[in-house]
mmCIF file of C-alpha atoms in Angstrom:
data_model
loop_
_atom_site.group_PDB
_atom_site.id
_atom_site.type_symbol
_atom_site.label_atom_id
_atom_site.label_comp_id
_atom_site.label_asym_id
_atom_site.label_seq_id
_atom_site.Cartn_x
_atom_site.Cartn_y
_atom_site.Cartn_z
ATOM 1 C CA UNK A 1 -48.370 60.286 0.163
ATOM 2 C CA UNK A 2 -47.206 57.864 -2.554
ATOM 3 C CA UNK A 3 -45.662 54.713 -2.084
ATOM 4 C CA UNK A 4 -43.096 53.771 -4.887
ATOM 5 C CA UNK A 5 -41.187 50.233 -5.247
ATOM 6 C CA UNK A 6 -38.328 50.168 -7.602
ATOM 7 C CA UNK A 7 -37.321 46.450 -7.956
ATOM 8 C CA UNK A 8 -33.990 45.127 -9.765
ATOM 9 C CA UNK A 9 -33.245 41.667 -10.609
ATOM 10 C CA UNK A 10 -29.496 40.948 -9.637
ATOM 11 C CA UNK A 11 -27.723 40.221 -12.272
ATOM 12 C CA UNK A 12 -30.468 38.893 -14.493
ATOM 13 C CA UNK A 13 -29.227 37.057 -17.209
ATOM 14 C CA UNK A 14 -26.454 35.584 -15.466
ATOM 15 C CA UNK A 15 -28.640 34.692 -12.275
ATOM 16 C CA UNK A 16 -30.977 32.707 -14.883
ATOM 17 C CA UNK A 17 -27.759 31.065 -16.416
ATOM 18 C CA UNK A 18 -26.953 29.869 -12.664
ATOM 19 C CA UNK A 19 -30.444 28.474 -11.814
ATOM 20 C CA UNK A 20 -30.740 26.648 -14.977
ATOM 21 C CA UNK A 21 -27.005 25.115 -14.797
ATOM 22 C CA UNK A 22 -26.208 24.903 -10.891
ATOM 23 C CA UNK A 23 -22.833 23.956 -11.855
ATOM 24 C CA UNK A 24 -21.870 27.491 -12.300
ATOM 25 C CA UNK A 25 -22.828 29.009 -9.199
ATOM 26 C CA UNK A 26 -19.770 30.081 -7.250
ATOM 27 C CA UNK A 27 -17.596 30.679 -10.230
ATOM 28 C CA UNK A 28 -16.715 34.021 -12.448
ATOM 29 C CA UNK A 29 -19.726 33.916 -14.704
ATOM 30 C CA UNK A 30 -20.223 36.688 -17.223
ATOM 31 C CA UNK A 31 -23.095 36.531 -20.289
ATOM 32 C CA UNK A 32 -21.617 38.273 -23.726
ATOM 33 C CA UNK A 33 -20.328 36.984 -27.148
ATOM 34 C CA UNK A 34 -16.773 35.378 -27.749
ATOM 35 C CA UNK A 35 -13.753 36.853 -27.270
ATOM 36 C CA UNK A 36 -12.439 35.581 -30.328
ATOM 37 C CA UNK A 37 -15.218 37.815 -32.567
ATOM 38 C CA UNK A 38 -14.951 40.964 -30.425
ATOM 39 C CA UNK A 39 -17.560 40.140 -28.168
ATOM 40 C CA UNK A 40 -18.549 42.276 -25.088
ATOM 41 C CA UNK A 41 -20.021 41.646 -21.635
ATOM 42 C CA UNK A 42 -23.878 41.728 -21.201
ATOM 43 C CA UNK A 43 -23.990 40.868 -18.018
ATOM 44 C CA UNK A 44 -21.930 39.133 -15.006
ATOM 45 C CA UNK A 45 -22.203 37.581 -11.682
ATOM 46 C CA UNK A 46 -20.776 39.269 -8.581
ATOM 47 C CA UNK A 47 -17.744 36.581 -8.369
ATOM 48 C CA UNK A 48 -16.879 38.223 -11.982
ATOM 49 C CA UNK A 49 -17.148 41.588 -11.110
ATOM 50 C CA UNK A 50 -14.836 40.986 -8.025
ATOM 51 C CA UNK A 51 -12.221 40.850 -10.695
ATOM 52 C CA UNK A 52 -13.406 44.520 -12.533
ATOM 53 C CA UNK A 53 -15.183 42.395 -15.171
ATOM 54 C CA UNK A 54 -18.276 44.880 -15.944
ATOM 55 C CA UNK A 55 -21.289 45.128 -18.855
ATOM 56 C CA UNK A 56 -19.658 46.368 -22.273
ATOM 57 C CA UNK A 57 -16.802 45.539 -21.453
ATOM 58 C CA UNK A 58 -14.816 43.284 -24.441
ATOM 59 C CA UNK A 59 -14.928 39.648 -23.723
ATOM 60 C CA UNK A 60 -10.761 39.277 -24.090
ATOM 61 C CA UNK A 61 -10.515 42.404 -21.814
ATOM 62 C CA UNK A 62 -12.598 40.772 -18.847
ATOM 63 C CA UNK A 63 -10.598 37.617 -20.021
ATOM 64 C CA UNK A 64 -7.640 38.919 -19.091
ATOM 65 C CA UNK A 65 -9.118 40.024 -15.815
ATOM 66 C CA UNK A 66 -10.750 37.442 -15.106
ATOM 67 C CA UNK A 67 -8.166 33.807 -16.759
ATOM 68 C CA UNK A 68 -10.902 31.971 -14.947
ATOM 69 C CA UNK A 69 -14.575 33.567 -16.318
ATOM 70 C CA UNK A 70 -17.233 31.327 -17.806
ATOM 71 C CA UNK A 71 -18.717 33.472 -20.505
ATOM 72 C CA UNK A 72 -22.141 31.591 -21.953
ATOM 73 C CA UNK A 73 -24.108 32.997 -24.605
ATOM 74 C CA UNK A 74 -26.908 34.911 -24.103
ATOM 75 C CA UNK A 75 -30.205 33.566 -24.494
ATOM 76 C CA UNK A 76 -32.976 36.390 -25.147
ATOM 77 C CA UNK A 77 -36.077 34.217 -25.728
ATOM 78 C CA UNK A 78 -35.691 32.951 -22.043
ATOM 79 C CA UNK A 79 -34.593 36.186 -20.461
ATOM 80 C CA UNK A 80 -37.895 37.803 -22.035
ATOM 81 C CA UNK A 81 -39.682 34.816 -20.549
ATOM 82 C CA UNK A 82 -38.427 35.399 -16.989
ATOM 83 C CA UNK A 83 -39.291 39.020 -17.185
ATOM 84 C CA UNK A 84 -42.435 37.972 -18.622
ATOM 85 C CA UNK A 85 -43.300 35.853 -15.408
ATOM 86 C CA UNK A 86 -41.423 38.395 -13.218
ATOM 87 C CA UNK A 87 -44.245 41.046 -14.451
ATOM 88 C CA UNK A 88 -47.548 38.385 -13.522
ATOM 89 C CA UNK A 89 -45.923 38.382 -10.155
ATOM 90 C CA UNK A 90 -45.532 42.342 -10.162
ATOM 91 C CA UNK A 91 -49.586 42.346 -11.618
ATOM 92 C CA UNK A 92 -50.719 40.901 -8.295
ATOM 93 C CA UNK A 93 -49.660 44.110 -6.217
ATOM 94 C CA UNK A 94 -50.458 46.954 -8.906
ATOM 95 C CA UNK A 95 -52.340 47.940 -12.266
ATOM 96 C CA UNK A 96 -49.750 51.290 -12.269
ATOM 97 C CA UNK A 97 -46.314 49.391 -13.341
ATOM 98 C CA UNK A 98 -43.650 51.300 -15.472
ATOM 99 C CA UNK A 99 -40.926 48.445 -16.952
ATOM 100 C CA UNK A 100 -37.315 50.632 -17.299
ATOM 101 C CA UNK A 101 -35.769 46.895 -18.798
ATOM 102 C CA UNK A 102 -36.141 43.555 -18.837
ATOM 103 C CA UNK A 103 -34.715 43.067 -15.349
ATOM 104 C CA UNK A 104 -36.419 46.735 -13.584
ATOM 105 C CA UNK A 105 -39.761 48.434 -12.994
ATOM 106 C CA UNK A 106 -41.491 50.728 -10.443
ATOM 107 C CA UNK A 107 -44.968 50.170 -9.141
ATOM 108 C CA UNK A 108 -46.927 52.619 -7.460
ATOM 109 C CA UNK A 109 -48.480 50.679 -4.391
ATOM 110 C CA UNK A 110 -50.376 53.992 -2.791
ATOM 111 C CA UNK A 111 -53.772 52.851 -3.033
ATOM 112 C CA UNK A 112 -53.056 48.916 -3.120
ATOM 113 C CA UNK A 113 -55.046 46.910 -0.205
ATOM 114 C CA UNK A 114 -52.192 43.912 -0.632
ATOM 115 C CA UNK A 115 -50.662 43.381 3.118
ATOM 116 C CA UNK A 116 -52.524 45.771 4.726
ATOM 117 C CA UNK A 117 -51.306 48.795 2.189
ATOM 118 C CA UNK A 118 -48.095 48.323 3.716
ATOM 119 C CA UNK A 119 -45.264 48.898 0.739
ATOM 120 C CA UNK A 120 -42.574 47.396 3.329
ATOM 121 C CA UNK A 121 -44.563 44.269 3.259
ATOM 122 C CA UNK A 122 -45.504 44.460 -0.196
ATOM 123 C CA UNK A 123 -41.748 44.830 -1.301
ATOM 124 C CA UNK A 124 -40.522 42.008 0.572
ATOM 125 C CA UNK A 125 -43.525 39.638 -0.613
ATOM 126 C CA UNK A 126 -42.491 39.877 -4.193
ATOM 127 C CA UNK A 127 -38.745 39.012 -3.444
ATOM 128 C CA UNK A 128 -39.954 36.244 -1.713
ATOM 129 C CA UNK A 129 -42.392 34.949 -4.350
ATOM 130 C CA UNK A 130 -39.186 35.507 -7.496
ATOM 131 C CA UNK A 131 -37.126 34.181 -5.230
ATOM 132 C CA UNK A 132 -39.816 30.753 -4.558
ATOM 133 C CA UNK A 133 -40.660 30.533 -7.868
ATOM 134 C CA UNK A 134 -38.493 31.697 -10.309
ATOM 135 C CA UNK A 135 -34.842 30.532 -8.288
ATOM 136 C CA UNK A 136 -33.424 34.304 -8.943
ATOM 137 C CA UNK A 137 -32.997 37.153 -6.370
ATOM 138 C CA UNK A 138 -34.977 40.972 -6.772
ATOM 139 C CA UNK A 139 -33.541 43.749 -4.622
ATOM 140 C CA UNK A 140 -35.567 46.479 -3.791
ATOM 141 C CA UNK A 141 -36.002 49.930 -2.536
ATOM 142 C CA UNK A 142 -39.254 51.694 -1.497
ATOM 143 C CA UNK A 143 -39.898 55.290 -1.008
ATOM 144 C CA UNK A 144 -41.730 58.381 -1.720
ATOM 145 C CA UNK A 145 -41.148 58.709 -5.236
ATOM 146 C CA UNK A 146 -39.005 57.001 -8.269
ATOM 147 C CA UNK A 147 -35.471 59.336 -7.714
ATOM 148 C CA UNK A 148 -35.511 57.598 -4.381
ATOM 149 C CA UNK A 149 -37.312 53.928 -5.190
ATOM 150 C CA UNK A 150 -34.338 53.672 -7.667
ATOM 151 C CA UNK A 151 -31.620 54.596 -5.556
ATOM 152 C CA UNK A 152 -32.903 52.493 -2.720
ATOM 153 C CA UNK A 153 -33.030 49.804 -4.783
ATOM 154 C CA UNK A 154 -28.915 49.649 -5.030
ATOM 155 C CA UNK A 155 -28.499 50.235 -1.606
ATOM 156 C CA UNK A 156 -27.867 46.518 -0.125
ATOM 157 C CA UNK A 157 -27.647 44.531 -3.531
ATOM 158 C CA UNK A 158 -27.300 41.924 -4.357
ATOM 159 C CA UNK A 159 -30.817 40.675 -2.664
ATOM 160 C CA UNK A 160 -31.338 43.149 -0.680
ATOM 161 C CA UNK A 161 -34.221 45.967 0.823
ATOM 162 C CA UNK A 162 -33.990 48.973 1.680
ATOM 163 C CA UNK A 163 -36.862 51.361 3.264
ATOM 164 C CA UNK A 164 -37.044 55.240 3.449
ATOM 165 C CA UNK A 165 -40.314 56.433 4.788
ATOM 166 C CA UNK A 166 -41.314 60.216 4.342
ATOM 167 C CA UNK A 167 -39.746 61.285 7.507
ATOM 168 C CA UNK A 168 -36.278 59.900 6.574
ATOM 169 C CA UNK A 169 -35.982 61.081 3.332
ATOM 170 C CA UNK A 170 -34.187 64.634 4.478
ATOM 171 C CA UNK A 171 -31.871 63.053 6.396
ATOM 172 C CA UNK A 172 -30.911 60.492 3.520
ATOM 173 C CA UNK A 173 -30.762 63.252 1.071
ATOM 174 C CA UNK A 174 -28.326 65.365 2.861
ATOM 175 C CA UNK A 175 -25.550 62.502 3.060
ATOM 176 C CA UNK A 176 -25.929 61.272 -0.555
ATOM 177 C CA UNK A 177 -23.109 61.453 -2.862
ATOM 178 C CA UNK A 178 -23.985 63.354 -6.390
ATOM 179 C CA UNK A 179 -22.533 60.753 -8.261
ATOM 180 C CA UNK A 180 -26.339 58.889 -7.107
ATOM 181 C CA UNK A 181 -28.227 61.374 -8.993
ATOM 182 C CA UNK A 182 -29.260 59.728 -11.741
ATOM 183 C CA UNK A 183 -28.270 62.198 -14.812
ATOM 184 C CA UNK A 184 -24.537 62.792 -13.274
ATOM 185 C CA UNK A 185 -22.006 61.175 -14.963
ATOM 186 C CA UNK A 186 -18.037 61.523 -14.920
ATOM 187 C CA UNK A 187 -17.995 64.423 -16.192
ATOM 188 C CA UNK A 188 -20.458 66.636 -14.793
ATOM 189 C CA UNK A 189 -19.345 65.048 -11.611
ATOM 190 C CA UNK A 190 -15.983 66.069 -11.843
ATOM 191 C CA UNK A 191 -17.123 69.565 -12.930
ATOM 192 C CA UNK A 192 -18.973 69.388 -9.460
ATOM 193 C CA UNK A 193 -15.693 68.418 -7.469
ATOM 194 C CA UNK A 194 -13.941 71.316 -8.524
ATOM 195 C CA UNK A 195 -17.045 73.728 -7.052
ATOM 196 C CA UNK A 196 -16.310 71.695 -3.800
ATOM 197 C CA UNK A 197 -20.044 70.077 -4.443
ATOM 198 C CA UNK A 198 -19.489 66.174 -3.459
ATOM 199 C CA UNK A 199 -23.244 65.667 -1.507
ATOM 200 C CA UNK A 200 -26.694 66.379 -1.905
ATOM 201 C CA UNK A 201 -25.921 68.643 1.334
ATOM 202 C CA UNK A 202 -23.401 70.563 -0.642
ATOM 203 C CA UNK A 203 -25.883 71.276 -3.625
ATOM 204 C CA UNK A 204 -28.359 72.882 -1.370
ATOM 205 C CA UNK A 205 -26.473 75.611 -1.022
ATOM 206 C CA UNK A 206 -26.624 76.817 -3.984
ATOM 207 C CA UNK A 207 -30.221 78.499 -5.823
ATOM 208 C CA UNK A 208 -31.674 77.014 -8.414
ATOM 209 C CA UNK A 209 -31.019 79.866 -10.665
ATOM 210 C CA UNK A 210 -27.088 79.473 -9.849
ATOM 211 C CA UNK A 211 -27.376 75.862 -10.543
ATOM 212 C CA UNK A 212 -28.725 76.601 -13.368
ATOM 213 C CA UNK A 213 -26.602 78.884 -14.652
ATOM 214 C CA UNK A 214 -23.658 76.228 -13.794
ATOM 215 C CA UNK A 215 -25.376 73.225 -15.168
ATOM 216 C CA UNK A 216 -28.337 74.349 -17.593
ATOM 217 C CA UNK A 217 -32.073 72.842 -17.599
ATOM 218 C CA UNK A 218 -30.058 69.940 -15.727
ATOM 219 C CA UNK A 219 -29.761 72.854 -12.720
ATOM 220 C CA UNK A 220 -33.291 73.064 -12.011
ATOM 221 C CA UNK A 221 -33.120 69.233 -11.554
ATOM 222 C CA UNK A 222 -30.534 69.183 -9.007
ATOM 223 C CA UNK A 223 -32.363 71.300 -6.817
ATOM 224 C CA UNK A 224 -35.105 69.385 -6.138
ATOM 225 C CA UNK A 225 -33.226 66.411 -6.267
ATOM 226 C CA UNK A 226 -31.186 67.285 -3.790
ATOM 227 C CA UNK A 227 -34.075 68.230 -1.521
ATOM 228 C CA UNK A 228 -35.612 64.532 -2.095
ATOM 229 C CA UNK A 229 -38.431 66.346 -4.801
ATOM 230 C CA UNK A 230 -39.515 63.821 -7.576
ATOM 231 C CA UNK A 231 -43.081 64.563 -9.077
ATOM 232 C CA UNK A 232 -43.121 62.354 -11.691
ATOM 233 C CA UNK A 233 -45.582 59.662 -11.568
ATOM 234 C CA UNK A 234 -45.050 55.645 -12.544
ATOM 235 C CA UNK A 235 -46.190 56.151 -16.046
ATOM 236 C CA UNK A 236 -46.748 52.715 -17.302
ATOM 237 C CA UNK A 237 -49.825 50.892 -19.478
ATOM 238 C CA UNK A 238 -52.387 50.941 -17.017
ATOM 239 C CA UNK A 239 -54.540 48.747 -19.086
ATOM 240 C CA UNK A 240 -53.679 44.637 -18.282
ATOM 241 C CA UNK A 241 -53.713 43.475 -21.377
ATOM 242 C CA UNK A 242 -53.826 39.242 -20.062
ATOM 243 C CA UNK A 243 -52.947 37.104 -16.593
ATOM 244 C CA UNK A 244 -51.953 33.698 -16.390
ATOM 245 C CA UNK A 245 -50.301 31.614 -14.136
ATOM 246 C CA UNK A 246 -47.694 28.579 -14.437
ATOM 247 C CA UNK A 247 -45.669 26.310 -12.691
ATOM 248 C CA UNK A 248 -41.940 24.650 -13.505
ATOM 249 C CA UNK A 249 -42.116 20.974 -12.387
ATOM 250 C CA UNK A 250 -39.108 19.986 -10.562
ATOM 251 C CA UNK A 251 -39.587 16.480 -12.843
ATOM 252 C CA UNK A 252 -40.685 16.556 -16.276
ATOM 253 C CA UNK A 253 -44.243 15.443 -16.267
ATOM 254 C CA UNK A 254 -44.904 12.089 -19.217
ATOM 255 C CA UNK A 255 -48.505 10.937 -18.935
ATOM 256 C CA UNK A 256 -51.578 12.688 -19.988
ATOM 257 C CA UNK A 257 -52.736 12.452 -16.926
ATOM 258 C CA UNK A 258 -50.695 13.927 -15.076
ATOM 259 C CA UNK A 259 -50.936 17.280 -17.317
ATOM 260 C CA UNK A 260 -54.790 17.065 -16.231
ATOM 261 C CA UNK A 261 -53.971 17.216 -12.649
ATOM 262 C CA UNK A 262 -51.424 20.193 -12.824
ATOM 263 C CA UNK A 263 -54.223 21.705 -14.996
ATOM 264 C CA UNK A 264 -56.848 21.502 -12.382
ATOM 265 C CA UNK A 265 -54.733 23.433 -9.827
ATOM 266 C CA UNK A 266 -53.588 26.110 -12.272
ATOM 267 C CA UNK A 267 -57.079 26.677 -13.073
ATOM 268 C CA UNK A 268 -58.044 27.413 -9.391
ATOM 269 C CA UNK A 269 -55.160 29.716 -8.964
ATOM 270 C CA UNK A 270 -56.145 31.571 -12.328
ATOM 271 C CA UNK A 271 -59.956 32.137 -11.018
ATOM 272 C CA UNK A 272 -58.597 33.721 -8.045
ATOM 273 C CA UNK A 273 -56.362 36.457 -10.160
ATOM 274 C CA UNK A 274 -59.582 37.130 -12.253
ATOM 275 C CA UNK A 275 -61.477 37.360 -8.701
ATOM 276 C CA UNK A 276 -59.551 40.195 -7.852
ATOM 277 C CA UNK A 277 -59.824 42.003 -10.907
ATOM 278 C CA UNK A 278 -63.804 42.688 -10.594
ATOM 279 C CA UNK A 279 -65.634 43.076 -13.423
ATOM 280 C CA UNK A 280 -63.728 45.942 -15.402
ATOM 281 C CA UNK A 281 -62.323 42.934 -17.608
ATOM 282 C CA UNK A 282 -63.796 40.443 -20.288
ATOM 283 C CA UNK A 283 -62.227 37.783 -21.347
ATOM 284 C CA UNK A 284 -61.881 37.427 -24.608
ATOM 285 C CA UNK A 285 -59.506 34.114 -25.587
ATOM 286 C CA UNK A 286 -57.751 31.160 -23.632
ATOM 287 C CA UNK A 287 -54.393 30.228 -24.047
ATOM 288 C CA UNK A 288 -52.516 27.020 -22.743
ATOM 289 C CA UNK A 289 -48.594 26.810 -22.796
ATOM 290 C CA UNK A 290 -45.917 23.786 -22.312
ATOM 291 C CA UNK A 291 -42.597 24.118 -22.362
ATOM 292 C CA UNK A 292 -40.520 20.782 -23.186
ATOM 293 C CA UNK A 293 -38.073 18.809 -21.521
ATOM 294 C CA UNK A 294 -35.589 20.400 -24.185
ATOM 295 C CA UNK A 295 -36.926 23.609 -23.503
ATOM 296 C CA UNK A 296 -38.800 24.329 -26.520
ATOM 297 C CA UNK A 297 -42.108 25.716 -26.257
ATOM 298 C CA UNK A 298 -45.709 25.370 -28.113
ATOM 299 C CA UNK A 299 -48.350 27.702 -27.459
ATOM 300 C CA UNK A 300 -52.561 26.979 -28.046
ATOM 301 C CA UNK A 301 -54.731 29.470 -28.297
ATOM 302 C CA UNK A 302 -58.387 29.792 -28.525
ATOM 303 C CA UNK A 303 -61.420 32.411 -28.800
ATOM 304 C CA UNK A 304 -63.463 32.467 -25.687
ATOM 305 C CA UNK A 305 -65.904 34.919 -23.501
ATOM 306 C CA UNK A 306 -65.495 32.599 -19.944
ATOM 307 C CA UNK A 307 -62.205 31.230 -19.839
ATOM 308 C CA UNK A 308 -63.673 27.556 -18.716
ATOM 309 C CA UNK A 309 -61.586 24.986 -17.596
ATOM 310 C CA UNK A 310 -63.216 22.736 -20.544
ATOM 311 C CA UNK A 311 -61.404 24.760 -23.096
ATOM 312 C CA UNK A 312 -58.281 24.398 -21.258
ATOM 313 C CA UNK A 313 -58.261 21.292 -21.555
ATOM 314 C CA UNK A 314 -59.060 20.911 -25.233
ATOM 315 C CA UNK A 315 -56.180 23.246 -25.776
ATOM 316 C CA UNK A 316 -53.850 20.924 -23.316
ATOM 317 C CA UNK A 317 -55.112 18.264 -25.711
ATOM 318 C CA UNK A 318 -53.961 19.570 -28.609
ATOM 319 C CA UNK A 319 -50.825 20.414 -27.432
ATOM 320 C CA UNK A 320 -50.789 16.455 -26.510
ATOM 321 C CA UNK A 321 -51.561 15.162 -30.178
ATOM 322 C CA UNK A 322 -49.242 18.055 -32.060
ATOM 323 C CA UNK A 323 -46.280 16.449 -29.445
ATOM 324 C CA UNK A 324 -46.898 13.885 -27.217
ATOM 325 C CA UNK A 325 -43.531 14.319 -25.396
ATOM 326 C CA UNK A 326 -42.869 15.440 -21.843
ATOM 327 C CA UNK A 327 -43.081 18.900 -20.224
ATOM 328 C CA UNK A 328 -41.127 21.085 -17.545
ATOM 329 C CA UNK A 329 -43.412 23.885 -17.533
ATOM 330 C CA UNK A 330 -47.481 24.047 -17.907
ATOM 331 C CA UNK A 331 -49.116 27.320 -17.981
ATOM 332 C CA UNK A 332 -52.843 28.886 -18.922
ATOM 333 C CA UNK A 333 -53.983 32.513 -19.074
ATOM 334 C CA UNK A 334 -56.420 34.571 -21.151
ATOM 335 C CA UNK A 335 -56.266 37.766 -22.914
ATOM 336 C CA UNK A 336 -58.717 40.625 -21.683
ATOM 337 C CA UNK A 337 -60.705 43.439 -22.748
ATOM 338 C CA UNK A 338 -60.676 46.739 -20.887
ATOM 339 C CA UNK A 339 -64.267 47.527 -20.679
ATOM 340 C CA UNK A 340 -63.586 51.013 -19.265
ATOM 341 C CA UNK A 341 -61.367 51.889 -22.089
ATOM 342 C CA UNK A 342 -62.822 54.352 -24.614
ATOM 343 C CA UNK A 343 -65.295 55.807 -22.096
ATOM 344 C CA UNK A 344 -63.824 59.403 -21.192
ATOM 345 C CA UNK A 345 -62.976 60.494 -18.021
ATOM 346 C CA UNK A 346 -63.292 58.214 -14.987
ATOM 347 C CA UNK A 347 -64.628 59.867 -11.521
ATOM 348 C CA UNK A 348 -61.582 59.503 -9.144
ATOM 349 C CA UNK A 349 -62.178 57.304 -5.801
ATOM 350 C CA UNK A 350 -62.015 58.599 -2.872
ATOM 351 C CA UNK A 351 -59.069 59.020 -0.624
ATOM 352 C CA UNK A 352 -58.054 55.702 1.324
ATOM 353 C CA UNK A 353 -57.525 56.174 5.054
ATOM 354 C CA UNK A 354 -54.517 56.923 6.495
ATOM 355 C CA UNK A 355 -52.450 53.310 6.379
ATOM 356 C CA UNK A 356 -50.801 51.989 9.382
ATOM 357 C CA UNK A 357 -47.593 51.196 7.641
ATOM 358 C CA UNK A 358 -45.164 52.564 4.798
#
């Protein structure tokens, strides 16, 4: 039985523009380009899309919607940094991670030993750690396989979770609209109305030869899909590539010192992440990041085979002489080397036991 998390950050660029500017929280916020240059909606907040502003729409169309909406620029360097920090967090849970966006990815949790191998858990300890850490929200669905993850996902957003185990996935199936089905747009949809198909209930009446015939290679799809059938596996880089940790200080940090200290305690929560990743990995160079009260950033790297907290600290310190100003962010991490990659074909483990929770 797999376990498969599909998790969505609600409206991502315009839930970072809210945590980094408080002031707009509770107002018609959208992300896009000007409406005087024929600019068009990224993204928006739910207060926006109250109003039928939506993503590619024109900026002076959701104007006109919307005489209120704040539209802000977007800003792609820190989006990519969220997601970056989103996808550490994700690291902790599962090697098998396939990123759809910035904002999306599945994980496939089946053989992970986090909270007891419990997905439910698992799930719901990641939203709570983006939500902690990062100030944004990550809703959620978990289920037997991706079709389902995805969908599950939408169910209760913004912020929410939603849960189908194995033996609820029939009786979700039956009931679920075919405009869900990822792959079925307007028009095939409408094409479907007129056959009298409007659920997955009304599609399983139909072979998959006559489905088919109706809808082409999509036909064969929609039969399985509408019986809650999804073989395809979370197909990301399996290989981690680096970890590192970092913290946002909720003051901007001056003295020297004080870097040192914040150092220290990064350090000890980057030895645990190696911990965990046995001895598969070798390090193979350090890296030190600060992010300045103005939010600019400078990154230090340096070649190393143990990662010690000495080095670290010679990095911090150059950081310190290139620009001795203050910091909002400090972070540390090192790049790895698969040491099982290039060796052929890996015996499989062993089945896990039988888990006491989905």
């Amino acid at each position: 039985m797999r376990k498969i998390i599909h998790c969505d950050c609600d409206c991502f660029y315009a839930s970072v523009e809210m945590r980094d500017d408080p002031n707009l929280r509770g107002r018609p916020l959208a992300v896009g380009g000007s409406s005087d240059r024929r600019g068009v909606i990224s993204t928006c907040n739910y207060e926006a899309r109250r109003y039928g502003v939506r993503s590619a729409l024109a900026t002076a169309q959701a104007k006109k919607l919307c005489p209120d909406l704040i539209v802000v620029p977007g800003n792609m360097a820190k989006y990519r940094e969220v997601s970056g920090q989103i996808r550490e967090i994700l690291g902790d849970y599962s090697d098998t991670i396939e990123p759809l966006s910035l904002d999306e990815a599945f994980l496939d949790v089946s053989n992970s030993t986090r909270c007891c191998g419990s997905a439910t858990l698992i799930a719901g300890e990641i939203r709570q750690r983006v939500r902690d850490s990062l100030g944004i929200t990550i809703s959620a669905g978990v289920a037997p396989n991706k079709f389902l993850a995805k969908i599950a996902s939408d169910w209760r957003k913004p912020d929410g979770l939603t849960i189908i185990t194995p033996d609820e996935v029939d009786g979700f199936v039956l009931r679920l609209p075919v405009e869900k089905i990822h792959g079925v747009g307007r028009v095939t949809a409408e094409k479907m109305h007129r056959q009298g198909i409007r659920t997955c209930f009304d599609l399983r009446r139909y072979s998959s030869i006559e489905l088919s015939k109706s809808f082409g290679k999509f036909g064969r799809r929609l039969y399985e899909l509408s019986r809650g059938i999804d073989e395809r596996p979370v197909s990301g880089d399996n290989t981690r590539k680096s970890v590192s940790v970092e913290h946002t200080f909720s003051e901007d940090l001056w003295a020297f010192d004080d870097w040192l200290e914040q150092l220290t305690s990064l350090y000890m929560r980057l030895l645990e992440r190696l911990e965990k990743l046995g001895s598969r990995f070798e390090i193979n160079s350090a890296t030190v990041k600060v992010k300045y009260s103005d939010f600019s950033l400078s990154t230090h790297e340096r070649s190393s085979r143990a990662g010690r907290i000495s080095e670290f600290r010679q990095l911090l310190q150059e950081c310190r002489e290139k620009r001795p100003a203050p910091i909002r962010l400090l972070g540390i991490g090192v790049r790895l080397t698969d040491l099982r990659a290039g060796q052929g074909p890996q015996q499989l483990p062993l089945p896990l036991p039988a888990l006491k929770y989905f």
